[in-house]
């Protein structure tokens, strides 16, 4: 039998677990401490500029000329202009080509191949191979661009033309004859390492016993990859596709330094178009509207990836 | 207050303070009204000008000290192309972070003055005795649409065709002044047949930036058609006949294989053309301003040509359409300007006056290879010892110039894009002109295009 003893109120308080409301009261300073700085930075440097960009896209704001003195609200004029502009639609098409071949196909497929190769126990020289693939990611964008400008230079002194010369080939103006192919290859080269690292980490999480069981059941290497490995790493693959889509749509420096959108607008991807409109032609209103359209496209693509990543195979 | 509250408050304060510090403008010297020392800033983007201005600063500071004024000058040296400078400085002007004194080109003067980023100089000029020594044509060229002056020319130039006299003579090609472009093209074809190269470079395409308009297309256009800009209505006449004639000239030069189209489509196209092939004699003719004698090919220039005066000479631009006469194109529209947001306008004007007078001006002109825009400098050394610059100064009076206004930068962009189409083989002269009209109409908007 348990004796009932009167317990002082203070002691009851000390021993009773805190209520959720009280717990919240105790922890909010920590929450503020941890999240506050990030929230302030996000609001100041991302949310407010984005809202301001949205506002600018509804005006005829210019940076220079008399029009700069008195910007006016023009509603959706900039959007209707862009969506009927052959130049803008062409730049979106070129962005799609660049994204599809350099990021979605190039980086993802080659990154997967590199990750699978490096996960094989019989591969020799993994350190060298891994370092070679990682190097482009370490090099700053400007340095990478100028390096490739030198490699692809028109003159016989260009690195690629020198190599061609060894085999009797004529010097070729690569950035004029195949500009889109050139920037696609350079972007694959630059983004390969990130893909490889993500896929390597994902492959390490695939249980070895599942692979062995599939092999015991007679599955070929391709079948094991298609039906066992790939479904298990689907999440990281779609996460990578989401990240590379966002970063590739935003690629600017690489293309600007190599071709500046030329020749004849053949590599004028959306980022270059926006730069030209907003900063070179000083039409910030139209440039902002183009940015918002691009943002919406990326958000839709992101939503598709997220949706696909949750689908059962 | 609990410890966690204190930590949270401290963190928030630090973040806010850091943000405000980052957003605040850099401190300068005292304003015009202060008694303390004043520091003004000037930005230069060409190495030649950086060196030249750097040499003048001590003299200016000493002269101000003699007058009892404590004014210091900070030179911001940032080597940039004109296009990069314009993009960067536009942002700084909008943000109120621009240097006090700017050394700018004509397109910048037009674009920035109309936007209200530059301070009008009329009041200063009217009180300055040096203003009366500027050539009337120069004064006329720098008056903007609102009737005010926003920049004081640091020098003037005449654009012509520079040619390799030594190479053409050796090839047996006539070096007399060509009267028409047809005449010149036939000579260039002859050179091409003998050398297999591309004998002429005229700025074209988007990679050359503003130079395609200012140093290539506009001089060709203005020589055959002065009606393309209407100063009465301040509108661009895109149907003026000169536009098509110049696009067709570009087409002729390119379709005949006379221009280095690959070089012109690469970033920094002036490097392989003006800085490599012309000095080596592989390109024999180049559209070029007076500054070529110093800035580009002089002993201290970008790519010195040994024996420059013996090897290189100039032709005037030949006539393009029937009845046109050869001409030089004068370039006078830019110069020194003061940022509207400058807190030290008086001190900035003192510096501009110093740079625009006597020996300091003579030294700058010689360094950059510009002719004087003033009539009282021919006897001032070292300018007086430069025969080509003195000759350019004399030629200024007979040179052609068309005053333009708001929209010049946009027209320049449309011209660059249209000539790029010819360079890349996507359009002939007529198609490029059509594309230009569409682009320019689009960029200028209805208020700046003559119906």
XYZ file of C-alpha atoms in Angstrom, chain B residues 111-302:
192
model
C 22.802 57.343 -71.829
C 23.801 58.531 -68.370
C 23.070 62.222 -68.762
C 19.539 61.549 -69.989
C 18.960 59.221 -67.037
C 20.060 61.939 -64.628
C 23.214 60.206 -63.389
C 25.612 63.004 -64.380
C 25.871 66.540 -63.077
C 25.388 69.352 -65.625
C 28.589 71.335 -66.116
C 27.174 74.496 -67.706
C 27.485 76.689 -64.618
C 31.102 75.651 -64.116
C 31.934 76.093 -67.800
C 30.418 79.565 -68.003
C 32.678 80.745 -65.206
C 35.815 79.146 -66.657
C 37.975 81.113 -69.111
C 39.298 77.880 -70.621
C 35.887 77.090 -72.114
C 36.268 79.807 -74.721
C 39.264 77.944 -76.173
C 37.297 74.839 -77.170
C 36.536 74.508 -80.878
C 32.929 75.469 -81.719
C 32.340 72.088 -83.409
C 33.391 70.351 -80.194
C 31.091 72.506 -78.095
C 28.220 71.728 -80.438
C 28.895 67.986 -80.332
C 28.745 67.688 -76.553
C 25.459 69.507 -75.961
C 22.864 66.895 -74.980
C 19.169 66.768 -75.756
C 18.191 68.928 -72.791
C 20.552 71.639 -74.000
C 23.111 71.095 -71.248
C 26.711 69.899 -71.230
C 27.579 66.904 -69.058
C 31.109 66.026 -70.136
C 34.231 67.969 -71.016
C 36.258 66.341 -73.825
C 39.608 65.113 -72.626
C 40.681 64.933 -76.238
C 39.353 64.517 -79.712
C 40.118 62.160 -82.523
C 39.582 61.621 -86.196
C 38.638 58.172 -87.395
C 40.134 57.137 -90.710
C 41.394 54.051 -92.453
C 44.930 53.257 -91.296
C 46.850 51.185 -93.817
C 50.172 49.377 -94.016
C 51.991 51.528 -96.537
C 55.047 49.256 -96.493
C 53.111 46.045 -97.187
C 50.861 47.479 -99.896
C 53.836 49.081 -101.649
C 55.685 45.782 -101.578
C 52.632 44.035 -103.044
C 52.400 46.659 -105.781
C 48.971 47.867 -104.681
C 47.976 51.486 -105.220
C 48.274 53.502 -101.982
C 46.676 56.742 -103.163
C 43.466 57.912 -101.476
C 40.607 55.694 -102.746
C 37.712 57.883 -103.820
C 34.995 55.268 -103.468
C 34.472 52.017 -101.586
C 34.232 50.199 -104.915
C 37.725 51.445 -105.700
C 39.019 50.323 -102.295
C 37.314 46.926 -102.482
C 38.948 46.204 -105.830
C 42.338 46.964 -104.254
C 41.536 44.770 -101.258
C 40.556 41.908 -103.561
C 43.914 42.336 -105.257
C 45.655 42.117 -101.885
C 43.665 39.035 -100.977
C 44.621 37.318 -104.223
C 48.281 38.004 -103.512
C 48.368 37.141 -99.799
C 45.435 34.786 -99.277
C 44.548 36.704 -96.105
C 41.786 39.026 -95.009
C 43.061 42.544 -95.747
C 40.678 44.811 -93.800
C 39.137 45.030 -90.359
C 36.179 47.259 -89.554
C 34.567 46.722 -86.131
C 31.547 44.445 -86.542
C 29.480 41.994 -84.542
C 28.518 41.726 -80.900
C 31.931 40.771 -79.537
C 33.353 44.219 -80.358
C 30.725 45.768 -78.086
C 30.068 49.489 -78.473
C 33.001 49.822 -80.886
C 30.980 48.216 -83.680
C 28.727 51.254 -83.636
C 31.100 54.004 -82.530
C 34.232 53.025 -84.462
C 32.778 51.086 -87.380
C 29.202 51.518 -88.439
C 28.497 55.079 -87.325
C 31.496 56.640 -89.117
C 30.475 54.792 -92.298
C 26.849 55.834 -91.906
C 27.545 59.459 -91.047
C 29.761 59.839 -94.100
C 26.932 59.020 -96.464
C 23.827 60.044 -94.566
C 23.536 62.713 -91.877
C 19.753 62.422 -91.604
C 19.607 59.179 -89.635
C 19.009 61.093 -86.405
C 16.608 64.009 -86.234
C 17.729 66.534 -83.642
C 14.464 68.464 -83.967
C 12.279 65.597 -82.810
C 15.056 63.667 -81.038
C 14.094 60.567 -82.961
C 15.954 57.964 -84.991
C 15.009 57.656 -88.652
C 15.513 53.953 -89.295
C 14.337 54.354 -92.892
C 17.056 56.832 -93.770
C 18.845 55.372 -96.825
C 22.338 55.249 -95.322
C 21.531 52.319 -93.035
C 20.937 49.853 -95.862
C 23.941 51.155 -97.802
C 26.260 50.478 -94.865
C 24.827 47.018 -94.192
C 25.367 46.217 -97.859
C 28.947 47.475 -97.610
C 29.560 45.097 -94.685
C 27.999 42.325 -96.752
C 30.305 43.129 -99.686
C 33.393 43.106 -97.484
C 32.414 39.848 -95.802
C 31.065 37.948 -98.793
C 34.261 38.791 -100.708
C 36.284 37.250 -97.868
C 37.974 40.549 -97.052
C 37.166 40.647 -93.317
C 38.485 38.250 -90.618
C 35.049 36.895 -89.724
C 36.248 34.247 -87.280
C 38.339 36.701 -85.294
C 35.434 39.127 -85.226
C 33.142 36.537 -83.670
C 35.493 35.645 -80.832
C 35.654 37.529 -77.512
C 38.005 40.559 -77.630
C 38.201 40.606 -81.451
C 40.529 43.627 -81.481
C 43.343 41.487 -80.099
C 43.897 39.101 -83.047
C 43.086 41.835 -85.592
C 44.445 45.201 -84.444
C 46.974 43.900 -81.944
C 48.357 40.928 -83.868
C 47.601 40.822 -87.573
C 47.812 44.542 -88.367
C 51.182 44.968 -86.605
C 52.425 41.854 -88.390
C 51.202 43.175 -91.750
C 48.728 40.310 -92.231
C 45.808 42.740 -92.112
C 46.661 45.767 -94.212
C 43.785 48.187 -93.550
C 41.991 49.010 -90.297
C 39.274 51.488 -89.342
C 40.979 53.352 -86.559
C 41.024 56.610 -84.643
C 43.873 59.010 -84.043
C 44.694 57.118 -80.855
C 46.154 54.343 -83.037
C 49.360 56.397 -83.270
C 49.887 56.065 -79.520
C 47.396 53.904 -77.660
C 47.439 50.951 -80.065
C 50.707 50.968 -82.008
C 52.873 53.661 -80.442
C 56.137 52.867 -78.609
C 54.230 52.516 -75.316
C 51.020 51.253 -76.884
C 49.273 47.894 -76.747
